[in-house]
XYZ file of C-alpha atoms in Angstrom:
546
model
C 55.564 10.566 -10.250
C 55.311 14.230 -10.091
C 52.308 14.922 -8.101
C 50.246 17.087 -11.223
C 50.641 14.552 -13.492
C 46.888 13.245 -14.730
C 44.940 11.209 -12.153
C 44.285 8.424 -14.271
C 46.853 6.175 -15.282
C 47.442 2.740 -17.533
C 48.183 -0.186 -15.113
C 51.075 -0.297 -17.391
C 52.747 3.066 -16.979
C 52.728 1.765 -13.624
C 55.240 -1.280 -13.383
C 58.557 -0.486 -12.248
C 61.732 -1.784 -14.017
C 61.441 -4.979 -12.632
C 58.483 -6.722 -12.364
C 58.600 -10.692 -11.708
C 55.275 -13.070 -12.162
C 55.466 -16.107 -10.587
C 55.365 -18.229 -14.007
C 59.143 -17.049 -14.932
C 60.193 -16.649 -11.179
C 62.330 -20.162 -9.407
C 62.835 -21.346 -5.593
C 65.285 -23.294 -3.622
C 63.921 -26.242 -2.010
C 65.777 -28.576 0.212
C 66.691 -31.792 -1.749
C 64.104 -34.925 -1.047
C 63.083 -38.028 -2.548
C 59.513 -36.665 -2.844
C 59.773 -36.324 -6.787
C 58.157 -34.442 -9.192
C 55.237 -31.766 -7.753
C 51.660 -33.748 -8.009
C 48.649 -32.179 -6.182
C 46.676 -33.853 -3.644
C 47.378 -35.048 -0.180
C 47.258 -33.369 3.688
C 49.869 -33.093 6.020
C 50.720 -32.067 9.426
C 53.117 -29.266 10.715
C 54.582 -28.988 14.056
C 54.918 -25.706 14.830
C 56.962 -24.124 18.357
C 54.230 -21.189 18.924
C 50.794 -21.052 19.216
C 50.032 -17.595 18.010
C 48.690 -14.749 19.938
C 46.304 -13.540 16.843
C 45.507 -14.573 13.120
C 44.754 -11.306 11.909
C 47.964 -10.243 9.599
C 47.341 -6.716 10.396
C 47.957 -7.531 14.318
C 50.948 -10.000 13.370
C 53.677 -9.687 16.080
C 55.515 -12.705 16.219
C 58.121 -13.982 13.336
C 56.959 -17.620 14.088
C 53.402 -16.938 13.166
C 54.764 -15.347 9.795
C 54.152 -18.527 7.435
C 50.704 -18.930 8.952
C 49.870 -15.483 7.863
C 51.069 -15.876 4.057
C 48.937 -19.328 4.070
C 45.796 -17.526 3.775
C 46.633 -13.788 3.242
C 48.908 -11.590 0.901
C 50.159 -8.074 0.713
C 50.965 -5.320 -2.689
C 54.076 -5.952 -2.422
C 56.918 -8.708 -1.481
C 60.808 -9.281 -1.919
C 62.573 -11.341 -4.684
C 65.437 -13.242 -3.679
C 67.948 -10.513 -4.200
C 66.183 -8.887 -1.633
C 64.256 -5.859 -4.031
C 60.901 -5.002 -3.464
C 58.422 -6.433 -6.270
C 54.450 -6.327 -7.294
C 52.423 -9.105 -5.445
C 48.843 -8.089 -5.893
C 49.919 -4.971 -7.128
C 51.009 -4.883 -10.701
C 54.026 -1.794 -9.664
C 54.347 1.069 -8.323
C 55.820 4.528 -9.216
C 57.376 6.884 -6.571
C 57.380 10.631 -7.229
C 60.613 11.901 -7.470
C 60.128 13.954 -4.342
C 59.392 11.093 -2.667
C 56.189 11.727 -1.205
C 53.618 10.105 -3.419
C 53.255 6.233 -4.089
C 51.120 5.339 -7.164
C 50.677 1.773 -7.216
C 48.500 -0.573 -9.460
C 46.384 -3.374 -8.632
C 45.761 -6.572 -10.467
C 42.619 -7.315 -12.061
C 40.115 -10.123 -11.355
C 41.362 -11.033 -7.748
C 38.592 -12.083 -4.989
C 38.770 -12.970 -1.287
C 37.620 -16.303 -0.053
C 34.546 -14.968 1.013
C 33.572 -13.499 -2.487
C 34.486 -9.701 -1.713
C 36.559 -8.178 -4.520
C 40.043 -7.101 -4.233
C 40.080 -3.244 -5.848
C 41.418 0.193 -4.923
C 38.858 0.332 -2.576
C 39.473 -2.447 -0.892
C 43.235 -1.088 -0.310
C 42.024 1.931 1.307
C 39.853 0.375 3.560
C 42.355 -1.787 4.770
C 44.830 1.378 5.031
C 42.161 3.445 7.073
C 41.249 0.370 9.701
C 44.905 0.291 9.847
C 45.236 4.317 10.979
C 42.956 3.671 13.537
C 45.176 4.631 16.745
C 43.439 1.839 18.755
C 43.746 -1.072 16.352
C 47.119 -1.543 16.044
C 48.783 1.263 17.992
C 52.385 0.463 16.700
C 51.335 0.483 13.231
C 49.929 3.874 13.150
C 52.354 5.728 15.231
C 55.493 3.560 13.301
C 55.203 2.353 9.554
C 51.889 4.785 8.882
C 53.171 7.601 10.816
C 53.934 9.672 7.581
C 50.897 8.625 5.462
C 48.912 11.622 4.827
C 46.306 10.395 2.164
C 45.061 7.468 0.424
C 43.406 8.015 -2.766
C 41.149 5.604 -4.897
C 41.793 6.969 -8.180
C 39.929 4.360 -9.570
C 39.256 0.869 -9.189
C 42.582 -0.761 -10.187
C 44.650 2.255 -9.027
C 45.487 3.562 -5.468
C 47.780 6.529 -4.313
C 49.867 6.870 -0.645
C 50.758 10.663 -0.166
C 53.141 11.171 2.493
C 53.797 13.699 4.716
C 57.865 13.158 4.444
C 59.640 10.878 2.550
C 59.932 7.422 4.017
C 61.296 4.515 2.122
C 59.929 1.885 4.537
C 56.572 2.578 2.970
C 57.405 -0.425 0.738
C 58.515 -2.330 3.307
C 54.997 -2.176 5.388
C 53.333 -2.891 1.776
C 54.997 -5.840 1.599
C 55.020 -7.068 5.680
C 52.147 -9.072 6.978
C 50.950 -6.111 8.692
C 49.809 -4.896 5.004
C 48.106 -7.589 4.318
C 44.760 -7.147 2.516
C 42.043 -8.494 4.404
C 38.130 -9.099 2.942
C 36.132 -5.689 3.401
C 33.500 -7.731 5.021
C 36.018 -9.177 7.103
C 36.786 -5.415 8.500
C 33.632 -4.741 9.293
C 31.357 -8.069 10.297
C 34.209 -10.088 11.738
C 32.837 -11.271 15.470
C 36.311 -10.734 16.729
C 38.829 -9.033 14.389
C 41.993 -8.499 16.282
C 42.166 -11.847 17.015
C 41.310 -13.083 13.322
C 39.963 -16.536 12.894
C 37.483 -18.772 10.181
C 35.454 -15.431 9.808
C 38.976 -13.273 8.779
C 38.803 -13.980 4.969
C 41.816 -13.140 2.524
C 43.344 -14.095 -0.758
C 45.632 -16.703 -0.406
C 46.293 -19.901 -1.373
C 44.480 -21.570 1.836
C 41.386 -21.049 3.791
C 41.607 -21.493 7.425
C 38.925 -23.766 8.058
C 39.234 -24.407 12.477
C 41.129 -23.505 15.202
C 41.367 -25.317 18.201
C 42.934 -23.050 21.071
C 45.951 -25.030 22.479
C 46.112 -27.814 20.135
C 45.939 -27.175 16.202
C 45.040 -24.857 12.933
C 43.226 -26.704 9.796
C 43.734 -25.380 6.663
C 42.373 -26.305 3.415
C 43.011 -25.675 -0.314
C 41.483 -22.095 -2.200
C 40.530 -23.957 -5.265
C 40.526 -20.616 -7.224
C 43.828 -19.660 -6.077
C 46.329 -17.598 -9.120
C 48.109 -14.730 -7.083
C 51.506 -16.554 -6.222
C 54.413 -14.353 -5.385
C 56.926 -13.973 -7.570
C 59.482 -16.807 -5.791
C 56.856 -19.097 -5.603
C 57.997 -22.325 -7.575
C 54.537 -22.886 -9.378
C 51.287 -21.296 -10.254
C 47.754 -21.816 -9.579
C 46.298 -23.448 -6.235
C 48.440 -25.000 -3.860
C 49.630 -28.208 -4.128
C 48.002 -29.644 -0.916
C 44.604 -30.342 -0.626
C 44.891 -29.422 3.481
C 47.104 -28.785 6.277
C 46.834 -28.911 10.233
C 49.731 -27.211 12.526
C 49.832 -29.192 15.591
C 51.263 -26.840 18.502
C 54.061 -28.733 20.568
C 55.802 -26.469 22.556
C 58.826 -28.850 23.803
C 61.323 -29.119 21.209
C 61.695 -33.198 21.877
C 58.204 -33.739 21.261
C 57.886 -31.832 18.365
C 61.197 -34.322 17.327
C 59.443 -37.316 18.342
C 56.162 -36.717 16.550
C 58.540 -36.490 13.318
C 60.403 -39.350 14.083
C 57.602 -41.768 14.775
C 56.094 -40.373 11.745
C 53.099 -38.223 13.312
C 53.743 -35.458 11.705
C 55.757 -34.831 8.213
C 57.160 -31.512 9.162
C 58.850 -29.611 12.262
C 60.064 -26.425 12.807
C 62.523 -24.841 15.549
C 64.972 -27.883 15.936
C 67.735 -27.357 18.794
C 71.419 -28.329 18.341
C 70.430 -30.870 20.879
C 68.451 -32.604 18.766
C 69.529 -31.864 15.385
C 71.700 -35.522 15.688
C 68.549 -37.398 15.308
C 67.359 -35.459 12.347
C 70.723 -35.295 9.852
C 71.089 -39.400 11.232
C 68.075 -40.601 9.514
C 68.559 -41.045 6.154
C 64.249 -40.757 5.790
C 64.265 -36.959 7.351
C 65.935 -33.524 5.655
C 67.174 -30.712 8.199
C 67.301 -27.596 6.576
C 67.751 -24.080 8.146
C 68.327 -20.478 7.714
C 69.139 -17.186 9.058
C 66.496 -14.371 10.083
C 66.355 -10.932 8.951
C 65.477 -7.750 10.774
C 67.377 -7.479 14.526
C 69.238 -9.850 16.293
C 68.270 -11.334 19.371
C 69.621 -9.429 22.183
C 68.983 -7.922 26.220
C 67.887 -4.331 25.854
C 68.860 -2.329 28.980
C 66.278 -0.081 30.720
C 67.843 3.377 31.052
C 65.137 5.139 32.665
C 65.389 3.134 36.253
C 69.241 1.919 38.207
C 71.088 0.474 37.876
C 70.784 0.741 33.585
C 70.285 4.616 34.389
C 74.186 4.522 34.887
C 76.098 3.751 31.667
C 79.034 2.048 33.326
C 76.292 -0.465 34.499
C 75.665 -0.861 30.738
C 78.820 -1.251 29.528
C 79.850 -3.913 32.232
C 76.521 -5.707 31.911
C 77.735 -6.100 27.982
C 81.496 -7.129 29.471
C 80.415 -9.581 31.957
C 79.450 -12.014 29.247
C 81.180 -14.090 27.614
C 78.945 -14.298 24.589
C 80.647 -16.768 22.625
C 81.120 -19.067 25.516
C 77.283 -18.866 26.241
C 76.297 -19.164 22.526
C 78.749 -22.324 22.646
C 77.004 -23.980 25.322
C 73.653 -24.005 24.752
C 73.147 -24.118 21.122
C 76.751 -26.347 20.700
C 78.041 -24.482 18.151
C 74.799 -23.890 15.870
C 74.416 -20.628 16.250
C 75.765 -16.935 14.706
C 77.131 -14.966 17.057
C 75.259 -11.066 16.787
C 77.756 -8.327 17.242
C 74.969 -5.657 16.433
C 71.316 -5.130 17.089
C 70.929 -5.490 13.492
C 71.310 -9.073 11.478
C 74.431 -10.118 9.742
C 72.281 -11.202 6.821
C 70.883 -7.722 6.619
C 72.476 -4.963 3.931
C 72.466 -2.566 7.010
C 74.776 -4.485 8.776
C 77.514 -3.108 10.466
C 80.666 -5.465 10.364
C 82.887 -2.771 12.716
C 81.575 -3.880 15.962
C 82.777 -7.689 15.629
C 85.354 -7.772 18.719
C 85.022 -4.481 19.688
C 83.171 -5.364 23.418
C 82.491 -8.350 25.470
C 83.986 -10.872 27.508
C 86.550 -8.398 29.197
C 85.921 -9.678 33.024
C 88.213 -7.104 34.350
C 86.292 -3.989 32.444
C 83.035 -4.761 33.714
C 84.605 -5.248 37.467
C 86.542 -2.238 37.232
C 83.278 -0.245 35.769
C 81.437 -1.210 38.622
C 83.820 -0.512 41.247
C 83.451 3.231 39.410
C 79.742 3.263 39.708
C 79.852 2.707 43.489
C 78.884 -1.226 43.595
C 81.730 -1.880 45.749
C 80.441 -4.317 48.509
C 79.364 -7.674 48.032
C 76.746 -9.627 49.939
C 76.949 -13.411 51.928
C 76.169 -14.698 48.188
C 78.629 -12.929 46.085
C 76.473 -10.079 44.949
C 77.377 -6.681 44.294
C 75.685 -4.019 46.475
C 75.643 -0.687 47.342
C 73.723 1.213 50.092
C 72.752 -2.033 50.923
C 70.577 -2.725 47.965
C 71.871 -5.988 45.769
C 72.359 -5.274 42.265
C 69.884 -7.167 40.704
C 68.521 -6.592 37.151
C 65.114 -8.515 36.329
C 64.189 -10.135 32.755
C 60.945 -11.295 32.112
C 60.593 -13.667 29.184
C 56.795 -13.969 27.690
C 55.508 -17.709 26.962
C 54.600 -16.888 23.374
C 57.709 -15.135 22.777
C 59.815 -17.937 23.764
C 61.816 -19.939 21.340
C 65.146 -21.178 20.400
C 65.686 -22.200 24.002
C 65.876 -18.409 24.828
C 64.771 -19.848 28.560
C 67.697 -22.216 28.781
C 70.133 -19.169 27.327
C 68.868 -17.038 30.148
C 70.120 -19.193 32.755
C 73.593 -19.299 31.054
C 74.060 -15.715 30.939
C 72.382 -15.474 34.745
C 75.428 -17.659 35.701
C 77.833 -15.511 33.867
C 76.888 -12.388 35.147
C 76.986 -14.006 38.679
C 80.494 -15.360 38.441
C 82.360 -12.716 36.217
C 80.911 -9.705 38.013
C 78.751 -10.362 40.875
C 75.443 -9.265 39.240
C 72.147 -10.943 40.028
C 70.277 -11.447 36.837
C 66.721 -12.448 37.817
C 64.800 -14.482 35.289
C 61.441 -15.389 35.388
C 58.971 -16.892 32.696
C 55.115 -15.428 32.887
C 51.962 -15.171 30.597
C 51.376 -12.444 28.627
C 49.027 -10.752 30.885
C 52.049 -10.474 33.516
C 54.625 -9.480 31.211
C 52.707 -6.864 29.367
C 51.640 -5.308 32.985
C 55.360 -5.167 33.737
C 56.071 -3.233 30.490
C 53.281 -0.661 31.856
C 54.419 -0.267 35.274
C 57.984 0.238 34.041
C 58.786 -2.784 36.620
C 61.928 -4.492 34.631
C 65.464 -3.585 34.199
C 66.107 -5.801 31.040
C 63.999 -6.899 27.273
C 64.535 -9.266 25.479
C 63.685 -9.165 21.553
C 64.603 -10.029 18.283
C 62.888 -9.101 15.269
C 62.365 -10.764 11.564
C 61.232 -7.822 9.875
C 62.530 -7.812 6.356
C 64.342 -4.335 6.533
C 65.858 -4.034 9.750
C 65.167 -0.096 9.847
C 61.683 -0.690 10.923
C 63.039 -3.036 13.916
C 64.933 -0.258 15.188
C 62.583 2.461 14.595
C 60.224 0.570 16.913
C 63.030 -0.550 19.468
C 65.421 2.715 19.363
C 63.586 5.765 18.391
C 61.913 8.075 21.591
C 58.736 7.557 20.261
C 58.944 3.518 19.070
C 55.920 1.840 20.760
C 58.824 -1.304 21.480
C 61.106 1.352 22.895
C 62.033 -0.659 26.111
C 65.434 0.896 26.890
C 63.325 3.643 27.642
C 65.873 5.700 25.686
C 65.242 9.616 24.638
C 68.491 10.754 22.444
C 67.961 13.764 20.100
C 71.251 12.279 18.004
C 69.653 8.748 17.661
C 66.635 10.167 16.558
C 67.597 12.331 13.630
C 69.920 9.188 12.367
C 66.814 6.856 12.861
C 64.382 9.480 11.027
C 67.172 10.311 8.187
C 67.278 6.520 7.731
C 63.813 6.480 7.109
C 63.458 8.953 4.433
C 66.835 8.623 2.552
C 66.658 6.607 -0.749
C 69.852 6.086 -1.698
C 70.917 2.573 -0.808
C 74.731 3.872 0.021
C 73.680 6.473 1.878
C 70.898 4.522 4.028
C 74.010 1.692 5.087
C 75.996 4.910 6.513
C 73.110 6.030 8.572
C 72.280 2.705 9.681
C 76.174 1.888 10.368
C 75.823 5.255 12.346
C 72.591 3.786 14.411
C 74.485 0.767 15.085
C 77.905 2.533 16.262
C 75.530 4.462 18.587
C 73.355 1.739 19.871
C 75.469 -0.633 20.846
C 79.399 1.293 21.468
C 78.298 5.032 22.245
C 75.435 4.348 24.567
C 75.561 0.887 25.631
C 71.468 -0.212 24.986
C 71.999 -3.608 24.752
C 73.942 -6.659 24.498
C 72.936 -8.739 21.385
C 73.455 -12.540 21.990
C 72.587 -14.487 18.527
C 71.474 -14.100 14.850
C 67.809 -15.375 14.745
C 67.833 -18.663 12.953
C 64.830 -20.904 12.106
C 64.753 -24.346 11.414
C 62.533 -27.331 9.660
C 62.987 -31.176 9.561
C 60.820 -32.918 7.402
C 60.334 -35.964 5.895
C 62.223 -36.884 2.194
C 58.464 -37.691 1.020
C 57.994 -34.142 1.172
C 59.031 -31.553 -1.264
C 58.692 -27.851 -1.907
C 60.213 -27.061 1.664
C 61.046 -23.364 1.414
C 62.129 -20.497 3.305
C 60.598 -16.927 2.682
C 63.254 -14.628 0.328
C 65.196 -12.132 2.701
C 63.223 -12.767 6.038
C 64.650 -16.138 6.517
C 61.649 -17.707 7.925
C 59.607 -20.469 6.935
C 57.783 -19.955 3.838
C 54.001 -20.691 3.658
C 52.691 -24.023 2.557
C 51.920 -23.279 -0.584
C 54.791 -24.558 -2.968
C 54.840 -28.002 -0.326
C 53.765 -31.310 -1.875
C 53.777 -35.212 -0.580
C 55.517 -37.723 -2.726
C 53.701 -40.710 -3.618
């Protein structure tokens, strides 16, 4: 919209080409003998993580994402061909130099806590967000380039940028742009870490939360803001929910199967047998978006200082071999850092690297780790060559732990490197971060466009940058990524990021696609998994069979 067009605008004028309500959108729910949708009932929800925070706008982990969307909701979400659509905004309009985002707001929309949801509202959220010590990595990342934020008047708010940047719409539509209740913002005993007194607008109202054990939720009777691939309107179908935390993947299998709980997600190959062999339980799952899972190699201390260290660390494993073992053939093999699901994939690195034993020996002959100790260890100078990964305990799923050891023995036996593992709280691990005192990270993100996940992992100034990486050339490509708008011309840069990443300067070895998982019972219906990210979608389309 060009930027001296009048300030005040019809909500109208302000809907894009497509806009989608939820009352003409449709889902895809895994098949069950849970019939027709009926309202009423509770259930319970196994979930793998306990998470660190309930406030959206300090969301940080993709298995806490369909907690978030149970009781809050952002402007904006994705349709299932992946484009960005209205969600409690009614559109948007971009200026055509790209630096002004005039978006409007529904009408008649209040948080559980009887605040109003208005213009106002979205600027207060946008301002508590720009606060450098609230959410660090949101202000210096996805708000970096807002300049302004506008009220123009109650149903009608305006972003002005400082430079273009597409992944504007993106944040609008993440959890970390979810709208939380004014009063929320500012009377909230404890609002990083979110909680009864954290009030949104979603379909549920999280009534307790029992550190450790389990999160009750209940129905928002005066719920009407689905998004647009929701597969019904009005309030939720259940009348409450409780996620039970169970860590170990056989327990959370067991409480299914001995019918203590009517849902599960994160289900291993290991145990996926005792799911698709009862005939009374569903197994459905789906692929993440954002960045694969991968080790990201600290440049900034040796031995990752030396690129031929790099490069044979990403030769010395056999990934497929790995992959094969612990996850028995479930899982997709990543080539990239970014998601084969993702449009910004790059399919040009598939077989280009790993698994050539000989290549990573010869490399480290080169870079002077010659010797070997009474163990089999490379050294040099006396010093073993030992790399250290430290895995957080709310980080850790998909038996990340158990791949860890796998590639620890690969590394060992192909090329005589000592990968040391170790599993700590997140006290420890964020202390090691800040002393610089690790050699590898390991990470996978499910944000829906994967150029935020490697703005925050890649670029010099990314507040995830753990490769510790400062290239001028990656940089530009990560920034031009950012701002350009044509879809064509955003793959090339990202293909370019990739290329660079992975081939040119050897930052990381990516292991596996992301991949979550749910088992439920056939009584229960409406199991869904959120358009684009992959993950499990919030319990609001769920519902019990009689």
């Amino acid at each position: 919209m060009p930027a001296d067009r009048p300030r005040r605008l019809a909500v109208a004028a302000l809907v894009p080409l497509l806009v989608l309500t939820a009352a003409c959108s449709t889902g895809s729910a895994a098949p069950t003998d849970a019939g027709q949708p009926r309202s009423g009932g509770s259930l319970t929800w196994a979930v793998e993580t306990e998470p660190i925070t309930l406030n959206p706008h300090q969301y940080a982990q993709a298995k806490a994402r369909l907690l978030v969307w149970n009781s809050f909701e952002s402007l904006l979400t994705y349709d299932r061909e992946g484009r960005v659509v209205p969600w409690l905004a009614t559109g948007y309009q971009v200026s055509p130099d790209g630096l002004t985002y005039t978006i409007g707001l529904r009408d008649g929309i209040r948080f559980t806590d009887g605040e109003t949801f208005d213009a106002a509202t979205v600027k207060a959220n946008l301002d508590k967000l720009r606060e450098p010590e609230y959410n660090p990595a949101v202000s210096a990342v996805q708000l970096r380039n807002l300049k302004t934020v506008e009220v123009v008047d109650p149903r009608t708010v305006r972003l002005v940028l400082s430079t273009p940047d597409v992944l504007i719409l993106d944040f609008l539509a993440s959890p970390q742009g979810a709208q939380v209740s004014p009063k929320s913002l500012r009377e909230a005993k404890n609002l990083k870490a979110g909680g009864v007194d954290v009030a949104g607008t979603g379909p549920f109202v999280l009534e307790a939360y029992v550190p450790g054990q389990e999160l009750r939720y209940r129905r928002n009777p005066d719920y009407a803001t689905p998004p647009p691939h929701a597969t019904h309107t009005g309030p939720a179908h259940l009348e409450s929910i409780t996620y039970r935390f169970l860590k170990e993947s056989a327990v959370r299998v067991g409480a299914l199967t001995s019918g203590q709980v009517q849902l599960i997600e994160g289900v291993p190959a290991t145990d996926q047998p005792l799911i698709t062999g009862n005939p009374a339980l569903r197994l459905t799952r789906e692929v993440n978006s954002g960045s694969s899972y991968g080790y990201y190699l600290n440049t900034s201390r040796p031995p990752f200082d030396d690129i031929r260290v790099r490069q044979a660390f990403q030769e010395a494993v056999d990934v497929e071999a790995v992959l094969k073992a612990v996850y028995q053939g479930t899982a997709t093999r990543a080539w990239s850092v970014v998601n084969p699901s993702s449009r910004l994939y790059d399919k040009r690195l598939e077989g280009g690297y790993s698994g050539d034993v000989a290549r990573a020996n010869r490399l480290l002959d080169e870079a002077g780790w010659t010797a070997r100790d009474a163990e089999g260890f490379r050294t040099k100078a006396g010093k073993r060559l030992t790399v250290r990964l430290l895995q957080a305990a709310p980080y850790l799923r998909d038996r990340r732990d158990v791949l860890a050891q796998a590639v620890q023995a690969a590394v060992k036996q192909s090329a005589g490197i000592d990968l040391d593992v170790a599993q700590v709280d997140l006290g420890s691990w964020n202390q090691a971060f800040a002393d610089n005192e690790y050699e590898v990270f390991d990470n996978s993100r499910a944000d829906t466009d994967a150029g935020l996940s490697l703005n925050l992992l890649l670029h010099t100034e990314g507040t995830v940058n753990r490769t510790k990486i400062n290239d001028a050339r990656l940089d530009d490509l990560l920034e031009a990524g950012q701002a350009a708008g044509d879809p064509a011309r955003r793959a090339t840069i990202y293909a370019d990021i990739q290329q660079r990443t992975v081939r040119e300067l050897a930052l990381v070895l990516p292991l596996y696609a992301p991949a979550d998982q749910i088992a439920a019972s056939v009584a229960v219906g409406g199991v869904t998994f959120e358009p684009t990210a992959g993950v499990p979608a919030s319990a609001y389309d769920l519902w019990l069979g009689k």
